[in-house]
Amino acid sequence: MIIVMSNVATEEQIESVIKRIEEKGLEANVSRGTERTVIGAIGDERSLDPELLESLPGVEQALHIVKPYKIVAREWHKEDTVIDIQGNLIGGKQIQIISGPCSVETPDQMEKSAKAVKAAGVRLMRGGAFKPRTSPYTFQGTGVEGLEMFRKAADKEGLPIVTELMDARQLDTFMKYKVDVIQIGTRSMQNFELLKEVGKVNVPVILKRGMSATISEWLMAAEYIAAGGNHNIIFCERGIRTFETYYRNVLDVTAIPVLKKETHLPVIVDPSHAGGKAWMVAALSRAAIAAGADGLLVEMHPNPCEAWCDADQAINPQELISLMAELRGIAKVIGREIL
């Protein structure tokens, strides 16, 4: 960390800052210029709070020079991390598409969804048994019964399952039904107690970006999971909230190369929640893969018009087959593959 002192800072104030640094077990290096004195804090700067230092008399600014996230940062792990989900790899040369309905509704719907996912060549299935909704009066999911339906339908087709965890108290149930990938939704990105709990299990986690979260906040949320011991984390860009109202969210394609620079962990994109309309899904999917995403999370329903949740953004089985063909072509051009 670097602490810049005011041009009118006294020797007493400078010594006070040095003392505060040394109290935290760091070494202070003082550089005196013609107009400013700059103090460098050498050591584990995470123990120093910039805001507390800036409240000291004579301090003009305190700046971290080392990123606060360590485990997820690329500077500590240069090679890309590849996450193995029942033999299906996310990261590296491979691109994985994860598809299925927004919500688990009925056994028949889930069986048809699983067959459609398999027929399209998709290797992982998504579905929500527990649904976070803006209104308390709308459909909240089928709960544990839905989880059982999901597991049974996916197992018939040999598909690993991806589903959202909303409450740490549900984690034991997720383990009971052997959920292959836990999804942390946008509304839970900064539910730190939930992040700590999924950090204790050896199950891959898809961490969706909060709708108004910065890249740094998103990375720090992932650090909570990694700090608990679970390093199998997949970032999912799902669109951010802006002033625009024509579509549901703004897909931040820029986040893909930024995350690729900042972290070694895989990055996928949810084009369904970004656009909010089925007709946008293909275009946003193409953009995401071209920009370097390691995969997609696509909503597909056997009959979108009858979907209980987010019907407007779900594509149908034939559209999923067509999309997969398009994406294979893009992947080949950029030297990657969708198996």
Short mmCIF file of N, CA, C and O in Angstrom, two decimals, residues 149-232:
data_model
loop_
_atom_site.label_atom_id
_atom_site.label_comp_id
_atom_site.label_asym_id
_atom_site.label_seq_id
_atom_site.Cartn_x
_atom_site.Cartn_y
_atom_site.Cartn_z
N MET A 149 -37.51 -34.32 -9.10
CA MET A 149 -37.92 -34.46 -10.50
C MET A 149 -36.75 -34.21 -11.44
O MET A 149 -36.54 -34.92 -12.43
N PHE A 150 -36.00 -33.16 -11.13
CA PHE A 150 -34.85 -32.76 -11.95
C PHE A 150 -33.80 -33.87 -11.98
O PHE A 150 -33.33 -34.29 -13.04
N ARG A 151 -33.45 -34.36 -10.80
CA ARG A 151 -32.42 -35.40 -10.71
C ARG A 151 -32.82 -36.64 -11.50
O ARG A 151 -32.03 -37.23 -12.23
N LYS A 152 -34.08 -37.04 -11.37
CA LYS A 152 -34.57 -38.26 -12.03
C LYS A 152 -34.55 -38.10 -13.54
O LYS A 152 -34.08 -38.99 -14.27
N ALA A 153 -35.04 -36.95 -14.05
CA ALA A 153 -35.09 -36.73 -15.50
C ALA A 153 -33.69 -36.63 -16.10
O ALA A 153 -33.41 -37.19 -17.17
N ALA A 154 -32.79 -35.93 -15.42
CA ALA A 154 -31.42 -35.76 -15.92
C ALA A 154 -30.66 -37.07 -15.90
O ALA A 154 -29.88 -37.37 -16.83
N ASP A 155 -30.86 -37.87 -14.87
CA ASP A 155 -30.16 -39.14 -14.75
C ASP A 155 -30.53 -40.09 -15.90
O ASP A 155 -29.70 -40.87 -16.37
N LYS A 156 -31.77 -40.03 -16.36
CA LYS A 156 -32.20 -40.88 -17.47
C LYS A 156 -31.39 -40.60 -18.73
O LYS A 156 -31.18 -41.50 -19.55
N GLU A 157 -30.98 -39.36 -18.89
CA GLU A 157 -30.22 -38.96 -20.08
C GLU A 157 -28.72 -38.83 -19.81
O GLU A 157 -27.96 -38.43 -20.69
N GLY A 158 -28.31 -39.13 -18.58
CA GLY A 158 -26.90 -39.05 -18.22
C GLY A 158 -26.35 -37.64 -18.20
O GLY A 158 -25.20 -37.39 -18.57
N LEU A 159 -27.18 -36.69 -17.73
CA LEU A 159 -26.79 -35.28 -17.72
C LEU A 159 -26.51 -34.78 -16.30
O LEU A 159 -27.36 -34.94 -15.41
N PRO A 160 -25.35 -34.17 -16.05
CA PRO A 160 -25.11 -33.50 -14.77
C PRO A 160 -26.08 -32.32 -14.63
O PRO A 160 -26.49 -31.73 -15.63
N ILE A 161 -26.44 -31.96 -13.40
CA ILE A 161 -27.42 -30.90 -13.20
C ILE A 161 -26.82 -29.65 -12.55
O ILE A 161 -25.92 -29.73 -11.73
N VAL A 162 -27.37 -28.52 -12.98
CA VAL A 162 -26.99 -27.20 -12.46
C VAL A 162 -28.25 -26.55 -11.91
O VAL A 162 -29.24 -26.42 -12.62
N THR A 163 -28.23 -26.17 -10.64
CA THR A 163 -29.42 -25.55 -10.05
C THR A 163 -29.03 -24.55 -8.98
O THR A 163 -27.95 -24.64 -8.40
N GLU A 164 -29.92 -23.59 -8.74
CA GLU A 164 -29.59 -22.46 -7.87
C GLU A 164 -29.84 -22.76 -6.39
O GLU A 164 -30.90 -23.28 -6.02
N LEU A 165 -28.87 -22.38 -5.59
CA LEU A 165 -28.97 -22.46 -4.13
C LEU A 165 -29.24 -21.06 -3.59
O LEU A 165 -28.47 -20.13 -3.85
N MET A 166 -30.33 -20.92 -2.83
CA MET A 166 -30.70 -19.61 -2.30
C MET A 166 -30.40 -19.45 -0.82
O MET A 166 -30.26 -18.34 -0.32
N ASP A 167 -30.34 -20.57 -0.10
CA ASP A 167 -30.26 -20.53 1.35
C ASP A 167 -29.27 -21.60 1.82
O ASP A 167 -29.35 -22.75 1.38
N ALA A 168 -28.35 -21.23 2.67
CA ALA A 168 -27.35 -22.18 3.18
C ALA A 168 -28.01 -23.37 3.87
O ALA A 168 -27.44 -24.46 3.90
N ARG A 169 -29.21 -23.19 4.39
CA ARG A 169 -29.91 -24.28 5.06
C ARG A 169 -30.35 -25.37 4.08
O ARG A 169 -30.70 -26.47 4.50
N GLN A 170 -30.35 -25.05 2.78
CA GLN A 170 -30.72 -26.03 1.76
C GLN A 170 -29.52 -26.84 1.28
O GLN A 170 -29.69 -27.78 0.49
N LEU A 171 -28.33 -26.51 1.74
CA LEU A 171 -27.12 -27.13 1.21
C LEU A 171 -27.10 -28.64 1.45
O LEU A 171 -26.71 -29.41 0.55
N ASP A 172 -27.53 -29.09 2.61
CA ASP A 172 -27.55 -30.54 2.88
C ASP A 172 -28.48 -31.27 1.91
O ASP A 172 -28.18 -32.39 1.48
N THR A 173 -29.59 -30.62 1.57
CA THR A 173 -30.52 -31.21 0.60
C THR A 173 -29.87 -31.31 -0.77
O THR A 173 -30.03 -32.32 -1.48
N PHE A 174 -29.12 -30.28 -1.16
CA PHE A 174 -28.41 -30.30 -2.44
C PHE A 174 -27.39 -31.44 -2.47
O PHE A 174 -27.21 -32.10 -3.48
N MET A 175 -26.73 -31.66 -1.34
CA MET A 175 -25.76 -32.75 -1.26
C MET A 175 -26.47 -34.11 -1.33
O MET A 175 -25.97 -35.05 -1.96
N LYS A 176 -27.64 -34.20 -0.72
CA LYS A 176 -28.41 -35.45 -0.74
C LYS A 176 -28.77 -35.84 -2.16
O LYS A 176 -28.69 -37.02 -2.54
N TYR A 177 -29.17 -34.85 -2.96
CA TYR A 177 -29.56 -35.12 -4.35
C TYR A 177 -28.38 -35.02 -5.33
O TYR A 177 -28.58 -35.07 -6.53
N LYS A 178 -27.19 -34.90 -4.78
CA LYS A 178 -25.95 -34.91 -5.55
C LYS A 178 -25.97 -33.90 -6.71
O LYS A 178 -25.70 -34.24 -7.86
N VAL A 179 -26.33 -32.67 -6.37
CA VAL A 179 -26.29 -31.59 -7.35
C VAL A 179 -24.86 -31.46 -7.86
O VAL A 179 -23.92 -31.38 -7.07
N ASP A 180 -24.70 -31.45 -9.18
CA ASP A 180 -23.35 -31.45 -9.77
C ASP A 180 -22.71 -30.07 -9.79
O ASP A 180 -21.49 -29.94 -9.66
N VAL A 181 -23.53 -29.03 -9.99
CA VAL A 181 -23.03 -27.65 -9.99
C VAL A 181 -24.03 -26.78 -9.24
O VAL A 181 -25.23 -26.77 -9.57
N ILE A 182 -23.55 -26.06 -8.25
CA ILE A 182 -24.39 -25.13 -7.49
C ILE A 182 -24.31 -23.76 -8.14
O ILE A 182 -23.23 -23.23 -8.38
N GLN A 183 -25.47 -23.20 -8.41
CA GLN A 183 -25.51 -21.85 -8.96
C GLN A 183 -25.86 -20.84 -7.86
O GLN A 183 -26.79 -21.05 -7.11
N ILE A 184 -25.05 -19.79 -7.77
CA ILE A 184 -25.36 -18.68 -6.87
C ILE A 184 -25.90 -17.55 -7.74
O ILE A 184 -25.20 -17.03 -8.60
N GLY A 185 -27.16 -17.22 -7.54
CA GLY A 185 -27.83 -16.24 -8.40
C GLY A 185 -27.40 -14.81 -8.16
O GLY A 185 -26.72 -14.49 -7.18
N THR A 186 -27.82 -13.95 -9.07
CA THR A 186 -27.41 -12.55 -9.03
C THR A 186 -27.79 -11.87 -7.72
O THR A 186 -27.05 -11.05 -7.19
N ARG A 187 -28.96 -12.22 -7.17
CA ARG A 187 -29.40 -11.59 -5.91
C ARG A 187 -28.63 -12.08 -4.70
O ARG A 187 -28.69 -11.47 -3.63
N SER A 188 -27.91 -13.18 -4.87
CA SER A 188 -27.15 -13.76 -3.75
C SER A 188 -25.65 -13.55 -3.87
O SER A 188 -24.89 -14.05 -3.04
N MET A 189 -25.21 -12.81 -4.89
CA MET A 189 -23.77 -12.68 -5.12
C MET A 189 -23.02 -12.16 -3.90
O MET A 189 -21.88 -12.55 -3.65
N GLN A 190 -23.65 -11.28 -3.14
CA GLN A 190 -23.00 -10.75 -1.94
C GLN A 190 -23.66 -11.23 -0.65
O GLN A 190 -23.57 -10.58 0.39
N ASN A 191 -24.26 -12.41 -0.72
CA ASN A 191 -24.75 -13.09 0.49
C ASN A 191 -23.53 -13.83 1.04
O ASN A 191 -23.31 -15.00 0.74
N PHE A 192 -22.74 -13.16 1.83
CA PHE A 192 -21.42 -13.68 2.22
C PHE A 192 -21.50 -14.95 3.05
O PHE A 192 -20.63 -15.81 2.95
N GLU A 193 -22.52 -15.08 3.86
CA GLU A 193 -22.65 -16.31 4.65
C GLU A 193 -22.92 -17.51 3.74
O GLU A 193 -22.41 -18.61 3.97
N LEU A 194 -23.73 -17.29 2.71
CA LEU A 194 -23.99 -18.35 1.74
C LEU A 194 -22.71 -18.71 0.98
O LEU A 194 -22.41 -19.88 0.77
N LEU A 195 -21.95 -17.69 0.59
CA LEU A 195 -20.68 -17.92 -0.13
C LEU A 195 -19.71 -18.72 0.74
O LEU A 195 -19.01 -19.62 0.25
N LYS A 196 -19.66 -18.40 2.02
CA LYS A 196 -18.77 -19.13 2.93
C LYS A 196 -19.16 -20.61 3.01
O LYS A 196 -18.30 -21.48 3.06
N GLU A 197 -20.47 -20.87 3.03
CA GLU A 197 -20.93 -22.26 3.15
C GLU A 197 -20.60 -23.07 1.89
O GLU A 197 -20.16 -24.21 2.00
N VAL A 198 -20.82 -22.50 0.71
CA VAL A 198 -20.49 -23.26 -0.51
C VAL A 198 -18.97 -23.38 -0.67
O VAL A 198 -18.49 -24.24 -1.40
N GLY A 199 -18.24 -22.52 0.03
CA GLY A 199 -16.79 -22.64 0.02
C GLY A 199 -16.29 -23.87 0.77
O GLY A 199 -15.15 -24.29 0.59
N LYS A 200 -17.16 -24.46 1.58
CA LYS A 200 -16.77 -25.62 2.39
C LYS A 200 -17.02 -26.96 1.69
O LYS A 200 -16.61 -28.00 2.19
N VAL A 201 -17.72 -26.93 0.55
CA VAL A 201 -18.04 -28.18 -0.14
C VAL A 201 -17.23 -28.31 -1.43
O VAL A 201 -16.80 -27.32 -2.02
N ASN A 202 -17.02 -29.53 -1.84
CA ASN A 202 -16.21 -29.79 -3.04
C ASN A 202 -17.12 -29.98 -4.25
O ASN A 202 -17.12 -31.01 -4.91
N VAL A 203 -17.91 -28.94 -4.53
CA VAL A 203 -18.84 -28.95 -5.66
C VAL A 203 -18.60 -27.67 -6.47
O VAL A 203 -18.52 -26.59 -5.90
N PRO A 204 -18.49 -27.78 -7.81
CA PRO A 204 -18.31 -26.58 -8.63
C PRO A 204 -19.44 -25.57 -8.40
O PRO A 204 -20.60 -25.96 -8.19
N VAL A 205 -19.09 -24.29 -8.44
CA VAL A 205 -20.05 -23.21 -8.19
C VAL A 205 -20.05 -22.24 -9.36
O VAL A 205 -19.00 -21.76 -9.77
N ILE A 206 -21.24 -21.97 -9.90
CA ILE A 206 -21.40 -20.89 -10.87
C ILE A 206 -21.82 -19.65 -10.09
O ILE A 206 -22.86 -19.65 -9.42
N LEU A 207 -21.00 -18.61 -10.16
CA LEU A 207 -21.27 -17.37 -9.43
C LEU A 207 -21.74 -16.30 -10.42
O LEU A 207 -20.95 -15.77 -11.20
N LYS A 208 -23.02 -16.00 -10.38
CA LYS A 208 -23.56 -14.98 -11.27
C LYS A 208 -23.23 -13.58 -10.75
O LYS A 208 -23.17 -13.35 -9.54
N ARG A 209 -23.06 -12.68 -11.68
CA ARG A 209 -22.76 -11.29 -11.32
C ARG A 209 -24.01 -10.59 -10.81
O ARG A 209 -25.09 -10.71 -11.37
N GLY A 210 -23.86 -9.83 -9.73
CA GLY A 210 -24.96 -9.01 -9.24
C GLY A 210 -25.34 -7.98 -10.29
O GLY A 210 -24.49 -7.50 -11.04
N MET A 211 -26.61 -7.62 -10.35
CA MET A 211 -27.07 -6.77 -11.44
C MET A 211 -26.46 -5.36 -11.43
O MET A 211 -26.47 -4.67 -12.45
N SER A 212 -25.91 -4.95 -10.30
CA SER A 212 -25.24 -3.64 -10.24
C SER A 212 -23.82 -3.77 -9.68
O SER A 212 -23.25 -2.79 -9.21
N ALA A 213 -23.26 -4.97 -9.76
CA ALA A 213 -21.94 -5.22 -9.15
C ALA A 213 -20.80 -4.83 -10.08
O ALA A 213 -20.86 -5.04 -11.30
N THR A 214 -19.75 -4.27 -9.50
CA THR A 214 -18.53 -3.99 -10.26
C THR A 214 -17.75 -5.29 -10.43
O THR A 214 -17.99 -6.27 -9.73
N ILE A 215 -16.79 -5.26 -11.35
CA ILE A 215 -15.93 -6.43 -11.55
C ILE A 215 -15.19 -6.77 -10.26
O ILE A 215 -15.07 -7.94 -9.87
N SER A 216 -14.69 -5.76 -9.57
CA SER A 216 -13.94 -5.97 -8.33
C SER A 216 -14.81 -6.63 -7.26
O SER A 216 -14.38 -7.55 -6.57
N GLU A 217 -16.06 -6.16 -7.13
CA GLU A 217 -16.97 -6.75 -6.14
C GLU A 217 -17.27 -8.21 -6.48
O GLU A 217 -17.36 -9.06 -5.59
N TRP A 218 -17.41 -8.48 -7.76
CA TRP A 218 -17.67 -9.85 -8.23
C TRP A 218 -16.49 -10.77 -7.90
O TRP A 218 -16.66 -11.87 -7.39
N LEU A 219 -15.30 -10.29 -8.17
CA LEU A 219 -14.09 -11.07 -7.88
C LEU A 219 -13.94 -11.31 -6.38
O LEU A 219 -13.55 -12.39 -5.95
N MET A 220 -14.26 -10.30 -5.58
CA MET A 220 -14.16 -10.46 -4.13
C MET A 220 -15.20 -11.45 -3.60
O MET A 220 -14.94 -12.19 -2.64
N ALA A 221 -16.38 -11.50 -4.25
CA ALA A 221 -17.39 -12.49 -3.87
C ALA A 221 -16.85 -13.90 -4.12
O ALA A 221 -17.02 -14.80 -3.30
N ALA A 222 -16.17 -14.07 -5.26
CA ALA A 222 -15.56 -15.37 -5.58
C ALA A 222 -14.47 -15.72 -4.57
O ALA A 222 -14.29 -16.89 -4.21
N GLU A 223 -13.77 -14.71 -4.10
CA GLU A 223 -12.69 -14.93 -3.13
C GLU A 223 -13.26 -15.51 -1.82
O GLU A 223 -12.58 -16.31 -1.15
N TYR A 224 -14.47 -15.12 -1.46
CA TYR A 224 -15.11 -15.68 -0.27
C TYR A 224 -15.26 -17.20 -0.41
O TYR A 224 -15.01 -17.95 0.53
N ILE A 225 -15.67 -17.64 -1.60
CA ILE A 225 -15.83 -19.08 -1.84
C ILE A 225 -14.47 -19.77 -1.82
O ILE A 225 -14.28 -20.79 -1.16
N ALA A 226 -13.51 -19.18 -2.53
CA ALA A 226 -12.18 -19.77 -2.63
C ALA A 226 -11.48 -19.83 -1.27
O ALA A 226 -10.77 -20.79 -0.96
N ALA A 227 -11.70 -18.81 -0.45
CA ALA A 227 -11.06 -18.75 0.87
C ALA A 227 -11.54 -19.90 1.77
O ALA A 227 -10.84 -20.30 2.69
N GLY A 228 -12.73 -20.43 1.47
CA GLY A 228 -13.24 -21.54 2.25
C GLY A 228 -12.67 -22.88 1.83
O GLY A 228 -12.90 -23.90 2.47
N GLY A 229 -11.95 -22.89 0.69
CA GLY A 229 -11.32 -24.12 0.22
C GLY A 229 -11.85 -24.64 -1.09
O GLY A 229 -11.26 -25.55 -1.70
N ASN A 230 -12.97 -24.10 -1.58
CA ASN A 230 -13.55 -24.54 -2.85
C ASN A 230 -13.07 -23.61 -3.96
O ASN A 230 -13.51 -22.46 -4.05
N HIS A 231 -12.18 -24.12 -4.82
CA HIS A 231 -11.62 -23.30 -5.89
C HIS A 231 -12.28 -23.59 -7.23
O HIS A 231 -11.85 -23.05 -8.26
N ASN A 232 -13.31 -24.42 -7.24
CA ASN A 232 -14.01 -24.76 -8.48
C ASN A 232 -15.12 -23.75 -8.75
O ASN A 232 -16.31 -24.03 -8.57
#
